[in-house]
Coordinates of N, CA and C in Angstrom, one line a residue:
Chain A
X1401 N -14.5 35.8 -20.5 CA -13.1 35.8 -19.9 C -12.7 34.3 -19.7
X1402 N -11.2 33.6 -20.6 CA -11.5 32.4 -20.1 C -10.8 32.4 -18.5
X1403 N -10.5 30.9 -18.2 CA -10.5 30.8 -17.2 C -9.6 29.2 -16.9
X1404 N -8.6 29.1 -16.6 CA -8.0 27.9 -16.1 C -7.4 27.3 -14.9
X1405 N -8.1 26.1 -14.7 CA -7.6 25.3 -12.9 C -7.3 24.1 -13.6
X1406 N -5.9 24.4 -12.8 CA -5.5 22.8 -12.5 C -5.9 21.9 -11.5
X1407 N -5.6 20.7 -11.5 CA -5.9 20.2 -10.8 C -5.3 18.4 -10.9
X1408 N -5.4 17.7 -9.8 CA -4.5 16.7 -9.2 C -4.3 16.7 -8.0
X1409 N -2.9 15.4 -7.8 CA -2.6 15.3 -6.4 C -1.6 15.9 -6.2
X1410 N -1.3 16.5 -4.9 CA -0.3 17.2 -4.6 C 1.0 16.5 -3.9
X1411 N 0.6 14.9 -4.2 CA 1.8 14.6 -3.8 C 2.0 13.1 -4.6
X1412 N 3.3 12.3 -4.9 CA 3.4 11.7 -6.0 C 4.7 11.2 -5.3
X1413 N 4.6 9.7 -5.5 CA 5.9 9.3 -4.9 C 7.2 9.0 -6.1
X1414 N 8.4 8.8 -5.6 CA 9.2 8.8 -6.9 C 9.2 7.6 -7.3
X1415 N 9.1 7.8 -9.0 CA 9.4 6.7 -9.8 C 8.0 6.5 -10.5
X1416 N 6.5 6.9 -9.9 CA 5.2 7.0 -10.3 C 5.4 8.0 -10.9
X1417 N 4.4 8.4 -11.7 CA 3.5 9.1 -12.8 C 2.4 10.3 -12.0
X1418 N 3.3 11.5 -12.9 CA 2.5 12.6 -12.2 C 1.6 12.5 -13.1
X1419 N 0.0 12.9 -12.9 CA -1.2 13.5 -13.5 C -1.7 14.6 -13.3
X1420 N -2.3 15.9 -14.5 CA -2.2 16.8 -13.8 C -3.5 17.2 -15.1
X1421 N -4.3 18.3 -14.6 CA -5.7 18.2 -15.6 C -6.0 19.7 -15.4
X1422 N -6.0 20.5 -16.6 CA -6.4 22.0 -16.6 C -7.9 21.9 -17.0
X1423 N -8.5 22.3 -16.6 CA -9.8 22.6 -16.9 C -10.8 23.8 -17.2
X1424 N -10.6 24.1 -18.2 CA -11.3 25.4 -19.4 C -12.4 26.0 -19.1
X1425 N -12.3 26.6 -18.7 CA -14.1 27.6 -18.8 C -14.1 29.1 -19.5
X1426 N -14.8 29.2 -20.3 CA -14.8 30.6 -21.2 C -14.5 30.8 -22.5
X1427 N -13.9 29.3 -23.0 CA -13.5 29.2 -23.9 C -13.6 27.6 -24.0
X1428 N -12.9 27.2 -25.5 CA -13.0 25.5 -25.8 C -11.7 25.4 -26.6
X1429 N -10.7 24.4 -25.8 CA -10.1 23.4 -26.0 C -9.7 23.1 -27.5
X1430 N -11.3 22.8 -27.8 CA -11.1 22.7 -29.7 C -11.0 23.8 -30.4
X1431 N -10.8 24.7 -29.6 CA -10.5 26.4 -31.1 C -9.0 25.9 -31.6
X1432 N -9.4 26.2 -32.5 CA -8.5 26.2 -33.5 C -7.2 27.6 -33.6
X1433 N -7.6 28.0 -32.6 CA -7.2 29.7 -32.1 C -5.9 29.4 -31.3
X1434 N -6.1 28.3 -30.1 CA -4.8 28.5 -29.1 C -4.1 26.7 -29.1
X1435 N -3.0 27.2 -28.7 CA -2.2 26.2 -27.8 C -2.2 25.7 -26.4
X1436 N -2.4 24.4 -25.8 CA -2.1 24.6 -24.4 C -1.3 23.8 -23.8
X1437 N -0.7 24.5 -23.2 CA 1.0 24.3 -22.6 C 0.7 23.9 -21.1
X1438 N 1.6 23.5 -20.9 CA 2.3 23.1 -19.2 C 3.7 24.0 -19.3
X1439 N 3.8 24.4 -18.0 CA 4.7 25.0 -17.7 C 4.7 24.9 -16.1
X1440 N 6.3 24.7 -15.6 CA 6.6 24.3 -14.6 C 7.6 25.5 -13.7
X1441 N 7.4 25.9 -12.1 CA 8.3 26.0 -12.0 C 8.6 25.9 -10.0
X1442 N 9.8 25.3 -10.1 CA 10.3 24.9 -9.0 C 10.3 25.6 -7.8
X1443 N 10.5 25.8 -6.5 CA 10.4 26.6 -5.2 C 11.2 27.7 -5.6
X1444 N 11.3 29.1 -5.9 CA 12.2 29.9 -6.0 C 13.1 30.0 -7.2
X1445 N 12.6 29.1 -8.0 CA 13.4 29.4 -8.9 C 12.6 29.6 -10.6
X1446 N 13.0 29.7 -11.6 CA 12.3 29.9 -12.7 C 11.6 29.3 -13.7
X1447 N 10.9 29.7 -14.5 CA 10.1 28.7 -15.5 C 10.6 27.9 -16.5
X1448 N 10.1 26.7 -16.5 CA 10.3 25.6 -17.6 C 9.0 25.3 -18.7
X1449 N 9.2 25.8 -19.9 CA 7.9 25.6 -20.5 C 8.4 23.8 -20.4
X1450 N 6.8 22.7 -20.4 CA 7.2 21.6 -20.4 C 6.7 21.3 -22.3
X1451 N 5.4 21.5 -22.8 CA 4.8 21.2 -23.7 C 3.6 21.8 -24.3
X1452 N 3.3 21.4 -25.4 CA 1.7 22.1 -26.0 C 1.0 21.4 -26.7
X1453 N -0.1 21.6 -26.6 CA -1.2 20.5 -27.1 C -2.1 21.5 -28.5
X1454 N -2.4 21.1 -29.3 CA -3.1 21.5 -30.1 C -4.3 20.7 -30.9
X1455 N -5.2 21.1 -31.0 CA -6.9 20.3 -30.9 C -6.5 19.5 -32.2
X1456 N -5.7 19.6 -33.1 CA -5.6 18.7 -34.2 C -4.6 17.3 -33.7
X1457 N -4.6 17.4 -32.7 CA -3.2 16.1 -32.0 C -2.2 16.7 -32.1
X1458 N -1.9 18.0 -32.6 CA -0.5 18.1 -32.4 C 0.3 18.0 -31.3
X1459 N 1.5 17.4 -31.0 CA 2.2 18.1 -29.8 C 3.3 18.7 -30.0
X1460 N 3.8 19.1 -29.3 CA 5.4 19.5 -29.2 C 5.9 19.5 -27.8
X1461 N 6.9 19.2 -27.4 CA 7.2 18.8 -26.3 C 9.2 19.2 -25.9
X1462 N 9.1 19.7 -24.9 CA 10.6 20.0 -24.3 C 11.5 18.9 -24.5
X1463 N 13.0 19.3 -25.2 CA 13.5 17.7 -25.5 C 13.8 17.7 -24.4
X1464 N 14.0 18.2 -23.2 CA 14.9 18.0 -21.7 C 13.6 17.2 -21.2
X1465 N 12.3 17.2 -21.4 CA 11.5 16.2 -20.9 C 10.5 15.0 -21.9
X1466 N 10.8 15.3 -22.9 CA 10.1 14.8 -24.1 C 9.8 13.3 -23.8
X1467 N 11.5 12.4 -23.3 CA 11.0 10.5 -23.5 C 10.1 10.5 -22.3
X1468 N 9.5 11.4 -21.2 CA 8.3 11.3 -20.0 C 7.4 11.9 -20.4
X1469 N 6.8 12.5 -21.1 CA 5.8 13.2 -21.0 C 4.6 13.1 -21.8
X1470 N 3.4 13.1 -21.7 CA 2.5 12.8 -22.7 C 1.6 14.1 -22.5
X1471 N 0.4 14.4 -23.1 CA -0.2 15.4 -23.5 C -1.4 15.5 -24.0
X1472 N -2.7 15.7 -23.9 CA -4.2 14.8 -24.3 C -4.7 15.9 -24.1
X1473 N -6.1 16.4 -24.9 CA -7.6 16.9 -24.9 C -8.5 15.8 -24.9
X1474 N -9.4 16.5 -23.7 CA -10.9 15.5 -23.3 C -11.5 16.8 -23.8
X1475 N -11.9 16.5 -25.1 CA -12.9 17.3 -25.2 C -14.6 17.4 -24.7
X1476 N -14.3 16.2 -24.5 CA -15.7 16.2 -23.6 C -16.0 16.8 -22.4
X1477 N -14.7 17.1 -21.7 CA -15.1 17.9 -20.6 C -14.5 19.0 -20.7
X1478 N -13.6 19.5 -22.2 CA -13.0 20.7 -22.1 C -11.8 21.0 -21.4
X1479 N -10.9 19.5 -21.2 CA -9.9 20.0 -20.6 C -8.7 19.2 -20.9
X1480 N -7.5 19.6 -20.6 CA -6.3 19.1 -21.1 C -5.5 18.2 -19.7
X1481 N -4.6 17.7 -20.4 CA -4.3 17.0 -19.4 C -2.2 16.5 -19.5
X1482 N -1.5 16.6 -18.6 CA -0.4 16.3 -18.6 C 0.2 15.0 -17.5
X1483 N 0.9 13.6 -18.5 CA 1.2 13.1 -17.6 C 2.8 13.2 -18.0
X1484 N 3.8 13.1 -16.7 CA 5.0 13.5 -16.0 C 5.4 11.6 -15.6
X1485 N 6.0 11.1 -16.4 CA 6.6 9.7 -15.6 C 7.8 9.3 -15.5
X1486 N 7.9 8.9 -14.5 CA 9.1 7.8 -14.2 C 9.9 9.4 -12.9
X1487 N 9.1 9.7 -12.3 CA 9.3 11.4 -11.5 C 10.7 10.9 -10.5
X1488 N 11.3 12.1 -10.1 CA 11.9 12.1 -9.2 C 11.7 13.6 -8.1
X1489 N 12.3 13.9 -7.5 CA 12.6 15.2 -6.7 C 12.7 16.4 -7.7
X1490 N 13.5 16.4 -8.3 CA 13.4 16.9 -9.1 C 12.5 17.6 -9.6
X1491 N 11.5 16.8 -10.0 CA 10.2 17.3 -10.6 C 9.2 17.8 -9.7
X1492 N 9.7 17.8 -8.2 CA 8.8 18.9 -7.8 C 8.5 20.5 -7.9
X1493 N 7.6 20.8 -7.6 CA 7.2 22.3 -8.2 C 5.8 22.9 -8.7
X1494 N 5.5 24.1 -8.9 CA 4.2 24.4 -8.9 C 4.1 24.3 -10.7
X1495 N 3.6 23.4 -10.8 CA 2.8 23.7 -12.5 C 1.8 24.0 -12.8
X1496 N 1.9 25.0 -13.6 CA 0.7 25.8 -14.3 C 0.4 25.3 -15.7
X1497 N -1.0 25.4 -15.9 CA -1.3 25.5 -17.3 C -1.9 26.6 -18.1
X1498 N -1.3 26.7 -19.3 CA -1.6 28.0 -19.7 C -1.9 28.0 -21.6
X1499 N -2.3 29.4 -22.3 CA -3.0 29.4 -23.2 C -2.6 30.1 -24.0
X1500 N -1.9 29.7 -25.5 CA -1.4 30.7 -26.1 C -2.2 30.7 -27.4
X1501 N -2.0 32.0 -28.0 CA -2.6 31.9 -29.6 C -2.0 31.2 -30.6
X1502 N -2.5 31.0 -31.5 CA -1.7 30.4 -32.9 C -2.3 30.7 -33.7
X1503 N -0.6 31.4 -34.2 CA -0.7 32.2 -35.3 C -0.6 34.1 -34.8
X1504 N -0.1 34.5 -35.8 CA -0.3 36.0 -35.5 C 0.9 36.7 -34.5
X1505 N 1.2 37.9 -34.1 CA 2.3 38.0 -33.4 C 2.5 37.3 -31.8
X1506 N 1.3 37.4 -31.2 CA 1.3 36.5 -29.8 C 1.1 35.0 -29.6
X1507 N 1.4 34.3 -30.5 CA 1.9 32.8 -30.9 C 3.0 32.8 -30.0
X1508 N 2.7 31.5 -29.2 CA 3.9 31.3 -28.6 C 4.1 31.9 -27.1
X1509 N 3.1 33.0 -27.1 CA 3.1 33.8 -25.8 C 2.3 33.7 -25.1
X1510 N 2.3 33.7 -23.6 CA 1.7 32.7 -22.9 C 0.4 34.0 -22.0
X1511 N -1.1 33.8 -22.6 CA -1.3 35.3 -22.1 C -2.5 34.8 -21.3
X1512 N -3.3 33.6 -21.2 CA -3.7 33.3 -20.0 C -3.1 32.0 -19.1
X1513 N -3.0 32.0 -17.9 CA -2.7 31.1 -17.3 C -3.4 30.3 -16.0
X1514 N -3.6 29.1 -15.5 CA -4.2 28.8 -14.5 C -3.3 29.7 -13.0
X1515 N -4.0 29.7 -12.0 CA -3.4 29.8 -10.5 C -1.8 28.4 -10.1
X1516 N -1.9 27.6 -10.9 CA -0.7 27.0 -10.4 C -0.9 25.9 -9.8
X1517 N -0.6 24.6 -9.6 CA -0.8 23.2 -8.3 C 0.6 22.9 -7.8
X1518 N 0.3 22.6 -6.8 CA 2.1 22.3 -6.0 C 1.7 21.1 -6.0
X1519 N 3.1 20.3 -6.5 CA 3.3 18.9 -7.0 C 4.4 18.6 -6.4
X1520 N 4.5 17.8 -5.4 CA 5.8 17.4 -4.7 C 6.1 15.9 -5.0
X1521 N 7.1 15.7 -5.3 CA 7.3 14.1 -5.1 C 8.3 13.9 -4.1
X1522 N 7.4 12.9 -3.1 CA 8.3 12.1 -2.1 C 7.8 11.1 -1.5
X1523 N 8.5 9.8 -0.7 CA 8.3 8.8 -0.6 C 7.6 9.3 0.7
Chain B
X1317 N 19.1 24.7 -26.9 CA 18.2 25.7 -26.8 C 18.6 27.1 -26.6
X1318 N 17.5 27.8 -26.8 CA 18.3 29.3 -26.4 C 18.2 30.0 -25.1
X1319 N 19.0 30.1 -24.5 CA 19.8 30.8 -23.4 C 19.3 32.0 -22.7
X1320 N 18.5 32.3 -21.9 CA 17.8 33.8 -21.9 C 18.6 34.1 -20.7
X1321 N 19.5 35.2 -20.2 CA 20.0 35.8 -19.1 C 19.3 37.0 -19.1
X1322 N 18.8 37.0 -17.7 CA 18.3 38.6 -17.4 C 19.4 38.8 -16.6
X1323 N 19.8 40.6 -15.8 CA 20.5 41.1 -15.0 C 19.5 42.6 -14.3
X1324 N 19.6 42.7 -13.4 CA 20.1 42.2 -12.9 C 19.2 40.8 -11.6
X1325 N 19.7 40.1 -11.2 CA 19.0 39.4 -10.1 C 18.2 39.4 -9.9
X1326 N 18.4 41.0 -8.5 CA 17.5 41.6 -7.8 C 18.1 43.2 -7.9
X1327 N 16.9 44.1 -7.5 CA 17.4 45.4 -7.4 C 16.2 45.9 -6.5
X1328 N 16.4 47.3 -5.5 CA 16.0 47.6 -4.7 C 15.5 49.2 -5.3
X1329 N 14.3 49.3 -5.2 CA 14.2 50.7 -6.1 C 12.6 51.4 -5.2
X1330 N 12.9 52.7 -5.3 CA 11.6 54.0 -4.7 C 10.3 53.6 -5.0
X1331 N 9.5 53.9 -4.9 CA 8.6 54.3 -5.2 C 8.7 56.0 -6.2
X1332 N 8.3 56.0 -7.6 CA 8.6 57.1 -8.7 C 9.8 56.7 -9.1
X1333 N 10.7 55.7 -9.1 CA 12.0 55.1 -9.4 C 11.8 55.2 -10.9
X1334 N 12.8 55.4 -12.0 CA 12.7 54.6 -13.3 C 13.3 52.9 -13.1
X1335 N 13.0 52.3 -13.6 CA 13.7 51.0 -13.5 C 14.0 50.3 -14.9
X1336 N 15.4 50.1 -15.0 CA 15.3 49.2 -16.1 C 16.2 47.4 -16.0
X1337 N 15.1 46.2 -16.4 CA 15.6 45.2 -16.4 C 16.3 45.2 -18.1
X1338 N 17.6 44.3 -18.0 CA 17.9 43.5 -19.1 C 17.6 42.2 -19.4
X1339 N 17.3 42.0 -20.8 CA 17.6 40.2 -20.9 C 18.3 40.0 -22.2
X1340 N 19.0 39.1 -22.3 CA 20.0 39.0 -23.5 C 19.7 37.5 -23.9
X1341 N 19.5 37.0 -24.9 CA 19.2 36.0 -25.4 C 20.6 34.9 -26.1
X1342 N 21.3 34.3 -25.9 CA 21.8 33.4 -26.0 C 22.4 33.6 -27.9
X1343 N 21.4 33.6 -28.5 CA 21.4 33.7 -30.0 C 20.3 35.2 -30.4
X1344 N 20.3 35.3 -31.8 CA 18.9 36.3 -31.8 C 17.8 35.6 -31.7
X1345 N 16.8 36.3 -31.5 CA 15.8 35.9 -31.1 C 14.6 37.1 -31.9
X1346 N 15.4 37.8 -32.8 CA 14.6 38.9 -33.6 C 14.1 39.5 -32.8
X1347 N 12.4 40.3 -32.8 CA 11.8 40.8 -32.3 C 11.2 40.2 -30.5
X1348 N 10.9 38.8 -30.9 CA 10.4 38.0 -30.5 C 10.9 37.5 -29.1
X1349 N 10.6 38.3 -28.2 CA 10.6 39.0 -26.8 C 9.5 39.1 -25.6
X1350 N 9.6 38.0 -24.6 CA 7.7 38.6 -24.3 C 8.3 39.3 -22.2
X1351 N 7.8 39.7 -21.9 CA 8.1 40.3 -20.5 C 6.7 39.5 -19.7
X1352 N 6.9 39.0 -18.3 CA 6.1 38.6 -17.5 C 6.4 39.4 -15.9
X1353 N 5.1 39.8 -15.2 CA 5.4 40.0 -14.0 C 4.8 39.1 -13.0
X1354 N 5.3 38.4 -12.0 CA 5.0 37.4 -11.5 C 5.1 37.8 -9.6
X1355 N 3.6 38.3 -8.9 CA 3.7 38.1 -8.0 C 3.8 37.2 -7.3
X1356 N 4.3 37.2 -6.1 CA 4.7 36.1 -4.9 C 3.2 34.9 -4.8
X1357 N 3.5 34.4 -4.8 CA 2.0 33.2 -4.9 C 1.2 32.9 -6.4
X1358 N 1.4 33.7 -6.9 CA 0.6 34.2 -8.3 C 0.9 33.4 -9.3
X1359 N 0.2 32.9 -10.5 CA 1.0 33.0 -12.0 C 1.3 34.1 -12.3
X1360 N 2.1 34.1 -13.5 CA 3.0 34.9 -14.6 C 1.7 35.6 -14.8
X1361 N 1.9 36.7 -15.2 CA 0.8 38.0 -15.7 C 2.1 38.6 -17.0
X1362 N 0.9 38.4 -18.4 CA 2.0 38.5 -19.4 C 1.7 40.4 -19.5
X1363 N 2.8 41.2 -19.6 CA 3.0 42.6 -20.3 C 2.9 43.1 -21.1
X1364 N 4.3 42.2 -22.0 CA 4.4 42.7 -23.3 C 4.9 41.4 -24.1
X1365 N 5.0 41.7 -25.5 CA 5.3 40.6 -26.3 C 5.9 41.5 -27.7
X1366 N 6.6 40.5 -28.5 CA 7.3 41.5 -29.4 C 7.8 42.4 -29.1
X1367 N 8.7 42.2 -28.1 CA 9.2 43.4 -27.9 C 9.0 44.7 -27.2
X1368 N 7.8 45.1 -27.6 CA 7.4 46.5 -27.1 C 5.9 46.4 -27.4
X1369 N 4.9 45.6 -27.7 CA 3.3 45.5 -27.7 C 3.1 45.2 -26.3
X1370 N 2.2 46.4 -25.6 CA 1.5 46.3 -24.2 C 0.5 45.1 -24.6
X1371 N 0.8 44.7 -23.6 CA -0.2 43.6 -23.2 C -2.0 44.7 -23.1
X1372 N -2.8 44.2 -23.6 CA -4.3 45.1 -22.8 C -4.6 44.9 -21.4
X1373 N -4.8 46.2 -21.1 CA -4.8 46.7 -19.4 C -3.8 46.6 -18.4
X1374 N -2.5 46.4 -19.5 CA -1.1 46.6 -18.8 C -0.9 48.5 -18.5
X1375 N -0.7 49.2 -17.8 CA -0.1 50.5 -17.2 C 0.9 50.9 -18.8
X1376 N 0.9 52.2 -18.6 CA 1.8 52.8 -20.0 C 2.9 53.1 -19.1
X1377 N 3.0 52.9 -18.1 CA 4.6 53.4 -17.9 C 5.3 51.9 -17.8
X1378 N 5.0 50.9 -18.3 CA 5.6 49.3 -18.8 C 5.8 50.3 -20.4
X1379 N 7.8 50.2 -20.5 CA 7.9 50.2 -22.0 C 8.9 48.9 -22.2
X1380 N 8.8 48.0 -23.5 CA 10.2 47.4 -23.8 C 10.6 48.3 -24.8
X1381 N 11.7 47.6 -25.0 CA 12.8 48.1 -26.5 C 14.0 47.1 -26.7
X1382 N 14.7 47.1 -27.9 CA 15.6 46.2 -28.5 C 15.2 45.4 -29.3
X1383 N 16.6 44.7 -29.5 CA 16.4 43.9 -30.9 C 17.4 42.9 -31.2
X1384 N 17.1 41.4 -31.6 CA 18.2 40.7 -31.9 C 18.3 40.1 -30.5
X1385 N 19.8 40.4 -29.8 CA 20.1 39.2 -28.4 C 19.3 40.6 -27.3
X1386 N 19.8 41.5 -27.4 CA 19.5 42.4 -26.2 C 18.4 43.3 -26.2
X1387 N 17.5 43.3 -24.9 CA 16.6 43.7 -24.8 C 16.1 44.3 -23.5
X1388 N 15.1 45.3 -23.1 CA 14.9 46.4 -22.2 C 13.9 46.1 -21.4
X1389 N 13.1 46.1 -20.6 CA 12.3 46.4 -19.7 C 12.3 48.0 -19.1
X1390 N 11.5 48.7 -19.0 CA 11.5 49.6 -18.7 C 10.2 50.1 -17.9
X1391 N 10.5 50.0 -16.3 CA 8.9 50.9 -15.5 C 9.4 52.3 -15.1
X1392 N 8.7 53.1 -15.9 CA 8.6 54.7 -15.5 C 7.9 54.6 -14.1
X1393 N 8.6 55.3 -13.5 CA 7.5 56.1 -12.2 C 6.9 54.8 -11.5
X1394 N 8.0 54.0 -11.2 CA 7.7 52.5 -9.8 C 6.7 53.0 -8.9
X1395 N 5.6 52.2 -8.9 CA 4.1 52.1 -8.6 C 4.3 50.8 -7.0
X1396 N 4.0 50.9 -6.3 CA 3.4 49.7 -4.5 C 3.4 48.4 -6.1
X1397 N 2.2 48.9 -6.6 CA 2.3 47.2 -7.0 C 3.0 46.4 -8.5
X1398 N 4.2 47.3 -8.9 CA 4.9 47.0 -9.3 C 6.1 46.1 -8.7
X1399 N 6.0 46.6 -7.6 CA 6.8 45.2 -6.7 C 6.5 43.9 -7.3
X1400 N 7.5 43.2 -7.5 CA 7.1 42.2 -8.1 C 8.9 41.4 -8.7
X1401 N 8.8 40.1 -9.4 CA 9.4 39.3 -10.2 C 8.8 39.4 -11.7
X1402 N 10.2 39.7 -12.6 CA 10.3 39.8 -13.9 C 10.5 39.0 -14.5
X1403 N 9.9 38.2 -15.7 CA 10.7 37.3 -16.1 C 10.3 37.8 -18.0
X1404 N 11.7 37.5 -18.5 CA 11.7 37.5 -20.4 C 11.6 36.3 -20.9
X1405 N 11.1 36.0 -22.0 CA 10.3 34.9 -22.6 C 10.5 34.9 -23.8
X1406 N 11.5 33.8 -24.7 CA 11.7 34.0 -26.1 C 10.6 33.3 -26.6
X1407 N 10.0 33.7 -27.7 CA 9.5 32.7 -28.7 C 9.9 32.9 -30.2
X1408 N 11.0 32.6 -30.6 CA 11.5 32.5 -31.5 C 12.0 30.9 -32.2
X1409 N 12.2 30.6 -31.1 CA 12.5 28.7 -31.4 C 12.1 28.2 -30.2
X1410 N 11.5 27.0 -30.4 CA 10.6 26.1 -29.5 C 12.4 25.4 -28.9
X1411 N 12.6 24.8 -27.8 CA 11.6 24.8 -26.7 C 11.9 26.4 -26.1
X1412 N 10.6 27.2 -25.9 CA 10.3 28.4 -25.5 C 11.0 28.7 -23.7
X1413 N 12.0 29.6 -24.0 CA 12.1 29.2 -22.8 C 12.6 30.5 -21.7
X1414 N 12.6 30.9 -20.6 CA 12.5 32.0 -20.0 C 13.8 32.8 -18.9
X1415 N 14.2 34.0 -18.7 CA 15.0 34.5 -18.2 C 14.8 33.7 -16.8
X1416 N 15.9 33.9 -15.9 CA 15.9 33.1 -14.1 C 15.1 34.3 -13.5
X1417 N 14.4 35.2 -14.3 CA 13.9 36.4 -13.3 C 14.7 37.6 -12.8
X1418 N 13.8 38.5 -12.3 CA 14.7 39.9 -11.1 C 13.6 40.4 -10.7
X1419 N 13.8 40.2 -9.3 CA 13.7 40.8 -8.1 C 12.8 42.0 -7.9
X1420 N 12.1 42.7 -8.2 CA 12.2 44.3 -7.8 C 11.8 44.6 -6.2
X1421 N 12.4 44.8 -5.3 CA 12.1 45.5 -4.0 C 11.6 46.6 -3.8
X1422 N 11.4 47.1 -2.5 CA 10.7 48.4 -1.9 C 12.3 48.5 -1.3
X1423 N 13.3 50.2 -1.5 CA 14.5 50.3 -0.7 C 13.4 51.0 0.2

């Protein structure tokens, strides 16, 4: 069964650089099998897929966040990692990381996910 | 990007209730349709995808249906832990992106 935690700080002042690190167990990072995404969403309100990482370097990335955001596998420790810069208010909110297939009908569909980290940014 | 509206909101429904959400997609989006239920504190818990494929160890009274912009949610016979937040999820064109949700209450 895999399994994903995020993890980071839960607080981030504006104009610094969120960091935010999912960490894999039950599975590996380098299959060739899935995508892994960041997905965000705000107090009460709805989801923002932000990006996806894939073991060959690929990325792809939300144009509404694309010129901030970067996207990395440590395969050494099996985990992925999202950085968020130049933050405001805005950007606070619970982000999850999560695990899609590639390829096949559930490409694109998001069918495991971490528990979520609350990320606030304020001075 | 494309546009996902669910309706309604929120809605307030029995216990043995049928319930049905909509979501209409901005453009088509083909088959390519996924349903999430999201309890309060929780991540997203995915149901269905394409449309109408149960997610494994999702309940059979979770049906979708539709095609193109408009599309169904459907819980037969509202279950305690069906209470919950809905959300639809296209993957048809990146950036992938999701209904504002609905509600479901205990009336």
């Amino acid at each position: 069964q895999v399994k994903l935690q995020e993890s980071g700080p839960g607080l981030v002042k504006p104009s610094q650089t969120l960091s935010l690190t999912c960490s894999v167990s039950g599975g590996s990072v380098t299959s060739g099998s899935y995508y892994w995404s960041w997905i965000r969403q705000p107090a009460g309100k709805g989801l923002e897929w932000i990006g996806r990482f894939y073991n060959t370097g690929s990325t792809n990335y939300n144009p509404s966040l694309e010129s901030r955001v970067t996207m990395s596998l440590d395969t050494s420790n099996n985990h992925f990692s999202l950085r968020l810069r130049s933050v405001t208010a805005a950007d606070t909110a619970v982000y999850y990381c999560a695990r899609s297939p590639y390829g096949g009908l559930k490409e694109d569909i998001f069918d495991y996910w971490g528990q979520g980290t609350l990320v606030t940014v304020s001075s | 990007d494309i546009q996902m509206t669910q309706s309604p909101s929120s809605l307030s429904a029995s216990v043995g209730d049928r319930v049905n959400i909509t979501c209409r997609a901005s453009r088509t989006i083909t088959k390519y349709l996924s349903w999430y239920q999201q309890k309060s504190g929780k991540a997203p818990k995915l149901l269905m995808y394409t449309t109408s494929s149960l997610q494994s160890g999702v309940p059979s009274r979770f049906s979708g249906s539709g095609s193109g912009t408009d599309f169904t949610l459907t819980i037969n016979s509202l279950q305690p832990e069906d209470f919950a937040t809905y959300y639809c999820q296209q993957s048809y064109s990146p950036p992938w992106t999701f209904g504002q949700g609905t509600k479901v209450e205990i009336k």
